[in-house]
CSV table of C-alpha atoms in Angstrom, one decimal:
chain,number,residue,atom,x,y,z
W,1,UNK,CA,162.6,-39.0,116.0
W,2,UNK,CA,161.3,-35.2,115.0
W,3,UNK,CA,161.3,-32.7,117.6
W,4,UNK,CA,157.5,-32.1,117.0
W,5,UNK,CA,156.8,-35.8,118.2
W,6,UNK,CA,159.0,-35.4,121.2
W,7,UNK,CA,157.6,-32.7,122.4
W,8,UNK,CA,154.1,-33.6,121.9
W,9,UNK,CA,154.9,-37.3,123.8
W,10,UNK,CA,156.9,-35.2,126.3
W,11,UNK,CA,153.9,-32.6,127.5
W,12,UNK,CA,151.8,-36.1,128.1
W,13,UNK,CA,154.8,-38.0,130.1
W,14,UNK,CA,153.3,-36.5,133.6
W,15,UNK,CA,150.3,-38.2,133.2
W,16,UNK,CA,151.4,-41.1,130.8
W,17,UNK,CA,153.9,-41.9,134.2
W,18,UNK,CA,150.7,-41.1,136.8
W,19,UNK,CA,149.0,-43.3,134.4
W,20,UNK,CA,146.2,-40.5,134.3
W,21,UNK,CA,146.1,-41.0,130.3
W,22,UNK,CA,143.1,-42.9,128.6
W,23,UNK,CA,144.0,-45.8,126.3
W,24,UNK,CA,144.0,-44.0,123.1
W,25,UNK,CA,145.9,-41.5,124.5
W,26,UNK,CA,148.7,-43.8,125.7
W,27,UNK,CA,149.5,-45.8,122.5
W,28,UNK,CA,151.3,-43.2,120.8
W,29,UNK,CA,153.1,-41.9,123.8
W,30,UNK,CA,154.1,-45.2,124.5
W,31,UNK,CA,154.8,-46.4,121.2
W,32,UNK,CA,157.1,-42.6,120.8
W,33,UNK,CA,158.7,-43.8,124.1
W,34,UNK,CA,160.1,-47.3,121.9
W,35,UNK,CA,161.8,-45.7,119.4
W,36,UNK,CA,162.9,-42.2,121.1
W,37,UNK,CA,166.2,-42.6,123.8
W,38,UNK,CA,165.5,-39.0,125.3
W,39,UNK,CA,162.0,-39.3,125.6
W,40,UNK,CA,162.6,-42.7,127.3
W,41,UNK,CA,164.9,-40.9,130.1
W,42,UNK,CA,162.8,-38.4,130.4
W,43,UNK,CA,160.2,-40.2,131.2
W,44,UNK,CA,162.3,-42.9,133.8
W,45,UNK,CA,163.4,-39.4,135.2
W,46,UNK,CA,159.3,-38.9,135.8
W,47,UNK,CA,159.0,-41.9,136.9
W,48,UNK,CA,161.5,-41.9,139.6
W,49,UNK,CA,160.3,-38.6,141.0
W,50,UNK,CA,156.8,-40.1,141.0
W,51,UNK,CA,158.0,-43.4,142.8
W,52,UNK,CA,160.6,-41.5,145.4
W,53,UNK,CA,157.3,-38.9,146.2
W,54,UNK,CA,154.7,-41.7,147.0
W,55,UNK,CA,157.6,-43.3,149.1
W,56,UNK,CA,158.5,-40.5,150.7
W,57,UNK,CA,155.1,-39.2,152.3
W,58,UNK,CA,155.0,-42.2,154.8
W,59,UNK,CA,155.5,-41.3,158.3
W,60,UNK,CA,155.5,-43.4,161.4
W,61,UNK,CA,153.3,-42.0,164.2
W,62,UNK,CA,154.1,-41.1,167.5
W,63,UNK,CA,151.6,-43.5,168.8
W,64,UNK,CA,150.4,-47.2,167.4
W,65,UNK,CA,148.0,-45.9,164.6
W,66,UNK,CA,144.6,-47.3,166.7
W,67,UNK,CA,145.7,-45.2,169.9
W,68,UNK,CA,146.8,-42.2,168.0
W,69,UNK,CA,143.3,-42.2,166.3
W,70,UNK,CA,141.4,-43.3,169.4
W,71,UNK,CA,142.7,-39.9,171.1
W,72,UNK,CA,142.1,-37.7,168.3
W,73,UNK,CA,138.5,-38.8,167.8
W,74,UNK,CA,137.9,-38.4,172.2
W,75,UNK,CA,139.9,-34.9,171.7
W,76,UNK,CA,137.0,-33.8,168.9
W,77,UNK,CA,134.6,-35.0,170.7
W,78,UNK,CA,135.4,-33.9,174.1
W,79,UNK,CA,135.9,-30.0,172.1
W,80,UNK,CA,132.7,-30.7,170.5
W,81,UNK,CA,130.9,-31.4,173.5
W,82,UNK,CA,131.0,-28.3,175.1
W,83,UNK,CA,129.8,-26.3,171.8
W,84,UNK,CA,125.8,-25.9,171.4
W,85,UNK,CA,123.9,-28.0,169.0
W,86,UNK,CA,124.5,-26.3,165.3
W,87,UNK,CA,121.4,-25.0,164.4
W,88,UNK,CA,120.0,-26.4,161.1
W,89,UNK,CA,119.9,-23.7,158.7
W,90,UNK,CA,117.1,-24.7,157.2
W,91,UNK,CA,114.9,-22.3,158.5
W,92,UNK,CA,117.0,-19.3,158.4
W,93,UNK,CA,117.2,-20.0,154.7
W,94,UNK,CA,113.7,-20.5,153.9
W,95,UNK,CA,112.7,-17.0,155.8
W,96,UNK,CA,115.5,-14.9,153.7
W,97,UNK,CA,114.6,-16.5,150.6
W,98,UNK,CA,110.5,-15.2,151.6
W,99,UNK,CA,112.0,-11.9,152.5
W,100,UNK,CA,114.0,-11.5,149.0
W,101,UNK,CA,110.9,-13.0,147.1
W,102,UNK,CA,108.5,-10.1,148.2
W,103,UNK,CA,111.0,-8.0,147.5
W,104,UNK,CA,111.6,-8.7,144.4
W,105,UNK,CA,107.2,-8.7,144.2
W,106,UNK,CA,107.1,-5.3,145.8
W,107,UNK,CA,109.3,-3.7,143.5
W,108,UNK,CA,108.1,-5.3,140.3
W,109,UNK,CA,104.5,-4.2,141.3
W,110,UNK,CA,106.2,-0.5,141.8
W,111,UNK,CA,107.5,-0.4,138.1
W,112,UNK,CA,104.5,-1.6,136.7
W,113,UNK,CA,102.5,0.8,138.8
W,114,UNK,CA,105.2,3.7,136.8
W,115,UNK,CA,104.6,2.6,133.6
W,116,UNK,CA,100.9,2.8,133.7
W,117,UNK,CA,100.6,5.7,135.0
W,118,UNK,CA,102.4,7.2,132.4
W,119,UNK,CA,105.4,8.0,134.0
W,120,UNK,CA,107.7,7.0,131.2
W,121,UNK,CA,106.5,9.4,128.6
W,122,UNK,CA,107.3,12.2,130.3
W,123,UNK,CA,110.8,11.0,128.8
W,124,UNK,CA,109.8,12.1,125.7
W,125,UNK,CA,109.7,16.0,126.3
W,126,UNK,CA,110.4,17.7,122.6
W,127,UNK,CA,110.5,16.2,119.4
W,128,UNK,CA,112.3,13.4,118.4
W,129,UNK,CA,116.0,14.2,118.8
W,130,UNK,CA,117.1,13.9,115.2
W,131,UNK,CA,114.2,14.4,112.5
W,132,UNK,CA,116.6,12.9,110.2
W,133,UNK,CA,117.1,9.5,111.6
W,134,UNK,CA,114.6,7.0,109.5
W,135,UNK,CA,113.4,10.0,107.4
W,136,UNK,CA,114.2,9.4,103.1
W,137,UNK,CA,117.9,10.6,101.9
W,138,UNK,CA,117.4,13.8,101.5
W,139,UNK,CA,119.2,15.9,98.8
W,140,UNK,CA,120.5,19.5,98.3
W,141,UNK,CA,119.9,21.7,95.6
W,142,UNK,CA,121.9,20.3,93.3
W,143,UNK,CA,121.0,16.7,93.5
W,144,UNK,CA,123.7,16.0,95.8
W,145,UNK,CA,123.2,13.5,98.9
W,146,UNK,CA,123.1,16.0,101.8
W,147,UNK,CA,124.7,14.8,104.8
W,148,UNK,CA,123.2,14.0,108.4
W,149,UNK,CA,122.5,16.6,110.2
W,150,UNK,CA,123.8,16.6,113.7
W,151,UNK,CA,121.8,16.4,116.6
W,152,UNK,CA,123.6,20.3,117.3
W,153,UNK,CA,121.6,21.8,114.1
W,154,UNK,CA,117.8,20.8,116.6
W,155,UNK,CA,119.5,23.2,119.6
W,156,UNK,CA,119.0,20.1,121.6
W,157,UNK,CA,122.4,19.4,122.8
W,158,UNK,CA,126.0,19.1,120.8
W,159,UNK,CA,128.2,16.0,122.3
W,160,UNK,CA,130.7,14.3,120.7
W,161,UNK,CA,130.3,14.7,117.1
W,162,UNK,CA,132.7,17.8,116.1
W,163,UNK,CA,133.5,15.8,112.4
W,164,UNK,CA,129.9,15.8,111.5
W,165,UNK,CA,129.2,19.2,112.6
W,166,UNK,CA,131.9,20.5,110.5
W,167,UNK,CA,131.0,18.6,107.2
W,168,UNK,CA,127.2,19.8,108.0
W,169,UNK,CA,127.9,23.2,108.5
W,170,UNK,CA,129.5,23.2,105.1
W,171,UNK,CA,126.0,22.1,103.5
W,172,UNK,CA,124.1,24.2,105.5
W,173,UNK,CA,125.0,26.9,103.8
W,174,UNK,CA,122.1,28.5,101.6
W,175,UNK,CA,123.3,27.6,97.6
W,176,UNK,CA,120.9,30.6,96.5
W,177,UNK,CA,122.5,32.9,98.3
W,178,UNK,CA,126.0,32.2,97.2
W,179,UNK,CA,125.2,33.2,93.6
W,180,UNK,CA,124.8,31.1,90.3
W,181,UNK,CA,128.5,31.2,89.1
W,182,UNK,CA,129.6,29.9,92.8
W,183,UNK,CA,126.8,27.6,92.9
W,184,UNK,CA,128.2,26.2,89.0
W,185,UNK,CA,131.8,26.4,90.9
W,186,UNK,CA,130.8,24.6,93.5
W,187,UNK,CA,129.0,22.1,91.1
W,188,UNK,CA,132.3,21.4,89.1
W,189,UNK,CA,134.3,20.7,92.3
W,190,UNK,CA,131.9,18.3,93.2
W,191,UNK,CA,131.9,16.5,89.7
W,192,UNK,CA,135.7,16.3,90.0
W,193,UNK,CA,135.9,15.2,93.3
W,194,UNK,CA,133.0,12.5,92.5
W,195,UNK,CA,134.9,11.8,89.4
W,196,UNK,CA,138.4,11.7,91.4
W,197,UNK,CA,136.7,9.3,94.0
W,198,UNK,CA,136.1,7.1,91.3
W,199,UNK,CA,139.1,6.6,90.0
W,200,UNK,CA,140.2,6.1,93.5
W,201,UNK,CA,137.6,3.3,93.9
W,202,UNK,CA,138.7,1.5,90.8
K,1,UNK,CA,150.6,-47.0,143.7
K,2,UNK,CA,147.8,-44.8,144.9
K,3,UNK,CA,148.2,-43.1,148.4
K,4,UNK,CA,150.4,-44.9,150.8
K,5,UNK,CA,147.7,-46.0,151.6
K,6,UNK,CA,144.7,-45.4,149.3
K,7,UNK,CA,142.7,-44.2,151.9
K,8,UNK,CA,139.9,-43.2,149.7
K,9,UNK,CA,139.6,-47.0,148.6
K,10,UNK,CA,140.1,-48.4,151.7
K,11,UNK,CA,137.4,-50.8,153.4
K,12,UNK,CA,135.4,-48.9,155.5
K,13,UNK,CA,136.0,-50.9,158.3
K,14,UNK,CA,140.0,-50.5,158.5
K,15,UNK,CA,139.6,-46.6,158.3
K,16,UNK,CA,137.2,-46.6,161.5
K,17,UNK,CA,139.4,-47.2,164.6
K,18,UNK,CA,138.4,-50.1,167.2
K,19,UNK,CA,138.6,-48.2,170.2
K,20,UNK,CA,134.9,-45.9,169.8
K,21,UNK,CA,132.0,-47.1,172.0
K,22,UNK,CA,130.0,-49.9,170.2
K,23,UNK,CA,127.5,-47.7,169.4
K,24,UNK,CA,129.7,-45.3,167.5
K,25,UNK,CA,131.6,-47.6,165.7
K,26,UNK,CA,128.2,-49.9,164.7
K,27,UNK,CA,126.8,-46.3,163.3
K,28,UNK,CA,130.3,-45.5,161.7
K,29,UNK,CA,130.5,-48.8,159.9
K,30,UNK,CA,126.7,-49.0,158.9
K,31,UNK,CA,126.4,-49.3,155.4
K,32,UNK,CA,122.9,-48.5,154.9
K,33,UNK,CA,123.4,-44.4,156.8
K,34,UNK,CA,125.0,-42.7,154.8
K,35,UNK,CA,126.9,-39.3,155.8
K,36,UNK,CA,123.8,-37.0,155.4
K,37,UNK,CA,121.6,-39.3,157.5
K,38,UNK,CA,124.3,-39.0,160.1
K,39,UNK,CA,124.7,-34.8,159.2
K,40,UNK,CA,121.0,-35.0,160.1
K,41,UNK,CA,121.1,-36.9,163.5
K,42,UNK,CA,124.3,-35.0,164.7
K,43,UNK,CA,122.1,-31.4,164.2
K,44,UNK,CA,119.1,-33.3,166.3
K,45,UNK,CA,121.9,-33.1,169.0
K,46,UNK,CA,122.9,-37.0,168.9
K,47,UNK,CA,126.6,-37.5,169.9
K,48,UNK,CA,127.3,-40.3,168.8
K,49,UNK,CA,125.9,-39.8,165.0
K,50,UNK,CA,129.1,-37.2,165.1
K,51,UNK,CA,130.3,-39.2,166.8
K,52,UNK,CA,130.3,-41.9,163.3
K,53,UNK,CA,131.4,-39.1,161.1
K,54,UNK,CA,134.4,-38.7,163.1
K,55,UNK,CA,135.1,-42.2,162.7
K,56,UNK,CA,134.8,-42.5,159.2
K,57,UNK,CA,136.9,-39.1,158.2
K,58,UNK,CA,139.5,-38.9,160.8
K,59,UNK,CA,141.9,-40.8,159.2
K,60,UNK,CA,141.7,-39.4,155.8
K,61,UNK,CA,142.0,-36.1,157.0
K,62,UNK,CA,144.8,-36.0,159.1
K,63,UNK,CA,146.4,-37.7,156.2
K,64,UNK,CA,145.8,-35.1,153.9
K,65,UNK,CA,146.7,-32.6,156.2
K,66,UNK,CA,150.1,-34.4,156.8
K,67,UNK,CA,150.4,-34.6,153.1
K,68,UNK,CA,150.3,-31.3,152.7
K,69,UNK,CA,152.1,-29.7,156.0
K,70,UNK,CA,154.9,-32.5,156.5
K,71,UNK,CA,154.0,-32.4,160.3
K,72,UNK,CA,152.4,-34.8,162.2
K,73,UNK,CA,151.7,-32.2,165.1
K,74,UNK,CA,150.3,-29.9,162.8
K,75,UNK,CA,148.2,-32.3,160.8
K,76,UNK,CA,146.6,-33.3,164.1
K,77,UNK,CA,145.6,-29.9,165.3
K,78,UNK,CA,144.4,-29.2,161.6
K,79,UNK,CA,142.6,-32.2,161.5
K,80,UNK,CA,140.8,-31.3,165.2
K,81,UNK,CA,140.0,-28.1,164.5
K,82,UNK,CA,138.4,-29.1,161.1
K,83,UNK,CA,135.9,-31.3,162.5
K,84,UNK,CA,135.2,-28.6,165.4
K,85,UNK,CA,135.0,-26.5,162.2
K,86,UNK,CA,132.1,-29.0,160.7
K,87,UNK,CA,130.3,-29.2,163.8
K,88,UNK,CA,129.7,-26.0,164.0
K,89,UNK,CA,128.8,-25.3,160.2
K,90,UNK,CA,126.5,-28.2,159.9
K,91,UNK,CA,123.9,-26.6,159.8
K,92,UNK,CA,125.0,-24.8,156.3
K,93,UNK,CA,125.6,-28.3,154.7
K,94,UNK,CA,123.8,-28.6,151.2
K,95,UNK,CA,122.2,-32.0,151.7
K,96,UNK,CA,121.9,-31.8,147.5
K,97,UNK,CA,126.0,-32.2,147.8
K,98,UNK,CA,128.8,-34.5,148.3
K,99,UNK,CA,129.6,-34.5,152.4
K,100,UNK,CA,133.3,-35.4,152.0
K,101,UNK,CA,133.4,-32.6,149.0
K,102,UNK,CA,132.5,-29.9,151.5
K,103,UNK,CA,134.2,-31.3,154.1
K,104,UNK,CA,137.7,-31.8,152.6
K,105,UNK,CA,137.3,-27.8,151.2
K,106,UNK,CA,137.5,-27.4,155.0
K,107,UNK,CA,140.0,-29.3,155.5
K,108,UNK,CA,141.8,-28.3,153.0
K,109,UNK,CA,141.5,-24.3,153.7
K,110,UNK,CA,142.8,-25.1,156.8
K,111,UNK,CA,145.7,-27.0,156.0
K,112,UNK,CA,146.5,-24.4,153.6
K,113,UNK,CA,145.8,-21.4,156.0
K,114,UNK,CA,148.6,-23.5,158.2
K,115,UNK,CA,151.1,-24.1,155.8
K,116,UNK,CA,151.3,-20.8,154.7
K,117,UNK,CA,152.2,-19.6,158.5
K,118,UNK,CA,154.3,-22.3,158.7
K,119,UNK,CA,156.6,-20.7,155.6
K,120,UNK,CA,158.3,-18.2,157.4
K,121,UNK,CA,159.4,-20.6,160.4
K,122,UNK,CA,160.1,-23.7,158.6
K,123,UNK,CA,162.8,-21.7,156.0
K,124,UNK,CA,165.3,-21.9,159.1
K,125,UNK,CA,164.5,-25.7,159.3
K,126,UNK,CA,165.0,-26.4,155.7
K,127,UNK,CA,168.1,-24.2,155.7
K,128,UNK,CA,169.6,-26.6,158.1
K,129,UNK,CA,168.4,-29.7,156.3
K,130,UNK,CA,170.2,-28.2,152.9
K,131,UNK,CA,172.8,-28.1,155.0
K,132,UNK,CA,172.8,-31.9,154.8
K,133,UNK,CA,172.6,-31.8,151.5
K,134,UNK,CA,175.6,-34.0,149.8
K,135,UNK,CA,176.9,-30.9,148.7
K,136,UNK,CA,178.5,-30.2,152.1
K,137,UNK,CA,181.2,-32.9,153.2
K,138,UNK,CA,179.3,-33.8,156.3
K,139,UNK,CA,176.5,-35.2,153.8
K,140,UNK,CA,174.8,-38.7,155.2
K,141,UNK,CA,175.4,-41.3,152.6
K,142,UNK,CA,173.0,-41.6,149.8
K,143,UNK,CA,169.9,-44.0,149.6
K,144,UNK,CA,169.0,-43.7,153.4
K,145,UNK,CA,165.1,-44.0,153.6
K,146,UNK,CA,165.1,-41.4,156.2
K,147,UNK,CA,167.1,-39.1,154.4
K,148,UNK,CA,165.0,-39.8,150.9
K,149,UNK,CA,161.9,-39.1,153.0
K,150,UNK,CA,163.3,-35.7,154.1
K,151,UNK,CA,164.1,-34.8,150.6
K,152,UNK,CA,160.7,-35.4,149.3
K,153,UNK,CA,159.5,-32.7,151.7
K,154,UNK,CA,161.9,-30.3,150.7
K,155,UNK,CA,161.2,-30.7,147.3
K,156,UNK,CA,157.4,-30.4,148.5
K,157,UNK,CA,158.2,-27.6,150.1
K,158,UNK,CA,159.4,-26.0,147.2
K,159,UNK,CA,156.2,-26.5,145.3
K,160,UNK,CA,153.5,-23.2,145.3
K,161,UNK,CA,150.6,-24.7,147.7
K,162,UNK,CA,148.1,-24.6,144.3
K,163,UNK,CA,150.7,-27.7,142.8
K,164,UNK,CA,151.1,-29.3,146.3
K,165,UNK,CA,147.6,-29.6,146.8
K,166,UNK,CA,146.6,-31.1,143.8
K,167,UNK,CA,149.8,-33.5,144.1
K,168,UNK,CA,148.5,-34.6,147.0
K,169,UNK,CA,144.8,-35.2,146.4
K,170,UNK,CA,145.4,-37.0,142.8
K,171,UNK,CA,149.2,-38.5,143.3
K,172,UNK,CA,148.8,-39.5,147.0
K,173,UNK,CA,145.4,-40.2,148.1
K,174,UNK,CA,144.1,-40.8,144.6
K,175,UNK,CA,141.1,-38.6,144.3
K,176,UNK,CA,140.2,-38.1,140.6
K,177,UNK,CA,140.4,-34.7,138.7
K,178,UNK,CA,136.8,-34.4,138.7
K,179,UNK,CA,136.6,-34.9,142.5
K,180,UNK,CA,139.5,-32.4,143.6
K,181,UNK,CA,137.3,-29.6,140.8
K,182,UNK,CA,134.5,-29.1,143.5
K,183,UNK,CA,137.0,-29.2,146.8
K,184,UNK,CA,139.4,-26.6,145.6
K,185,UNK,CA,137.1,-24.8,143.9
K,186,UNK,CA,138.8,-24.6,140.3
K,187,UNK,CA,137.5,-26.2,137.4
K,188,UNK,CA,138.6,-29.5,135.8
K,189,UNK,CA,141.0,-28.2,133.3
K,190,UNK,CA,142.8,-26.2,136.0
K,191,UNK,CA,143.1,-29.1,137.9
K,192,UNK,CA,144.6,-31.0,135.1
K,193,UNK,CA,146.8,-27.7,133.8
K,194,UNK,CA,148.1,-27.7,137.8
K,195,UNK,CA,148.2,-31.4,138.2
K,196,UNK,CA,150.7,-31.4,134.8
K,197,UNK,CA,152.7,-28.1,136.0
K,198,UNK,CA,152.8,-29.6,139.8
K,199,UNK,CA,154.7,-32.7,138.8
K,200,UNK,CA,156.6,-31.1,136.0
K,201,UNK,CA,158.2,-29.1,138.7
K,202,UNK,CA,158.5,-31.4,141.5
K,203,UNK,CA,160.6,-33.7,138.9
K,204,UNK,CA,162.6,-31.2,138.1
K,205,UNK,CA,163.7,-30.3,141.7
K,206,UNK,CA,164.1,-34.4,142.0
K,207,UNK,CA,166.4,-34.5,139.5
K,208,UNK,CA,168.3,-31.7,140.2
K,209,UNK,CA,168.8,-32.8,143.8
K,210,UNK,CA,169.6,-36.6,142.0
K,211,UNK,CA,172.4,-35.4,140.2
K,212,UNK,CA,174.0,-33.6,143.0
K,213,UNK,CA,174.1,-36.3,145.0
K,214,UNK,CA,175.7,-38.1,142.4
K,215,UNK,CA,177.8,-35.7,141.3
């Protein structure tokens, strides 16, 4: 027998031995358990444990089994008997559930009562955060694909977004003013490094 | 081979003890009232609709309370205070669900709650039973009921409350997996994965206290 069949028929012999397992999940245990010696101890050894713990739970009680029971149930009862009726919950319930529902009503009706009065567009106090965002690619003077601005370029705030900021303040820069033998410098580099990338890609 | 006595499968009538007042026991044995009806009576204040559920659980619970504490002392004070304990939370029963389902949670908490004090105190006990064990020369010859019996609960004893529990409800009283999900709680596979774990280990303590014996 292969190790891989053993251990598959020995995670089921628990149950196979509790016979928890459905039919077609028997069969092959069972027909394993014919041809495989260690499986087959294994699973007498399961067996055995199984046998010696349904056994060994039995107890005799201090008390023939009617008396014994006929003085628990007077015990309950007589312990019972001096406790109040429960009271059925039913109507506790049924008041909390009303309480919660209006609730839940009255603060719905609130929002609502927010929105149309306009409350929500005083959200909206400047212009749009980033004029770039759905706007068309926009291009430098050279033809090159500028990149996004960051939101810190609108003065409205600068968070998290120091590599952007970076790359975008070296676009920002005015070409014109740097001069036309920069600005053809500057155009090589980028032809090389577009040419480089390309290479890279391939 | 379910539960010494499969007390879930057991007539109706041989769970109900013959010593209750007629009208009890009449109630507890009716057929046709079922456990709500009686849930529903006992919060109208009638006694002896209790009374009936009394009847009908008491046995099954103190026998899964002495399945999973070992003590018949115990399991009868467990077994009291859970129906005090459903008297007084009737009132929060979900007629939509299973009475026994609810009730054995409480039951079960209980026993639990009562093991785990028990713990502490019963490692002197056990200590002194090892003692017995046929390691020592003064070892009681093997194959004695008495002494198998008192092995089984050491062995139990070993076992974390999650696998005992499970052990119990399946192995000893035969509840089935999808009955033990809703009273501990777990889901269905858990049950199963615990069930599988739980006898995996008690075998292995079995066996290891075999072969000493007959070493």
């Amino acid at each position: 027998m292969n190790a891989r069949a053993c251990r598959r028929a020995q995670r089921s012999l628990p149950a196979f031995v509790a016979g928890d397992l459905l039919a077609a999940e028997a069969v092959p245990v069972q027909q394993h358990l014919r041809g495989c010696n260690g499986c087959r101890a294994l699973a007498g050894a399961q067996l055995r444990a199984m046998q010696a713990l349904r056994a060994g739970v039995t107890v005799e009680l201090p008390l023939a089994e009617d008396e014994f029971f006929d003085r628990l149930h007077a015990d309950v009862l007589d312990q019972v008997a001096a406790l109040p009726v429960p009271e059925p919950a039913a109507t506790r319930p049924l008041l909390q559930r009303l309480v919660s529902v209006a609730a839940a009503m009255l603060l719905f009706a609130l929002g609502a009562w927010f929105v149309r009065a306009g409350d929500g567009n005083r959200l909206q106090l400047g212009p749009p955060l980033h004029p770039g965002i759905g706007a068309q690619p926009v291009t430098d003077s050279i033809g090159w694909p500028a990149l996004p601005r960051s939101l810190g370029h609108d003065g409205l705030g600068h968070g998290m977004q120091g590599r952007v900021e970076l790359h975008d303040l070296s676009t920002a820069v005015d070409e014109q003013d740097l001069g036309p033998e920069v600005v053809e410098a500057l155009r090589q580099f980028r032809a090389e490094r577009r040419k480089a990338l390309r290479a890279k890609g391939q | 081979m379910r539960a010494l006595g499969n007390l879930q499968t057991l007539d109706r009538s041989t769970t109900v003890t013959r010593g209750l007042a007629d009208a009890v026991g009449r109630l507890a044995l009716a057929a046709d009232v079922d456990d709500g009806a009686l849930v529903r009576r006992a919060l109208r204040g009638d006694q002896d609709a209790f009374g009936a559920l009394v009847a009908r659980y008491q046995k099954r619970v103190f026998w899964i309370a002495f399945h999973v504490l070992g003590r018949v002392e115990d399991a009868r004070d467990v077994a009291q205070e859970a129906f005090v304990r459903l008297y007084r939370s009737l009132g929060k029963y979900d007629f939509a669900r299973s009475f026994y389902t609810w009730f054995y949670r409480i039951v079960l908490n209980l026993a639990i709650d009562q093991l785990r004090k028990q713990k502490g105190s019963r490692a002197a006990s056990l200590d002194d039973f090892q003692g017995g064990l046929p390691d020592h020369a003064d070892a009681p010859a093997p194959g004695e009921r008495e002494e198998q019996k008192g092995q089984v609960w050491l062995v139990l004893d070993k076992l974390d409350s999650k696998f005992r529990t499970v052990i119990v409800l399946r192995d000893i009283h035969g509840l089935s997996c999808r009955e033990i999900a809703p009273i501990l709680k777990i889901t269905h596979a858990t049950v199963r994965w615990r069930l599988h774990r739980g006898r995996q280990i008690f075998k292995a303590h079995w066996q290891r206290l075999v072969e000493r014996q007959e070493a």
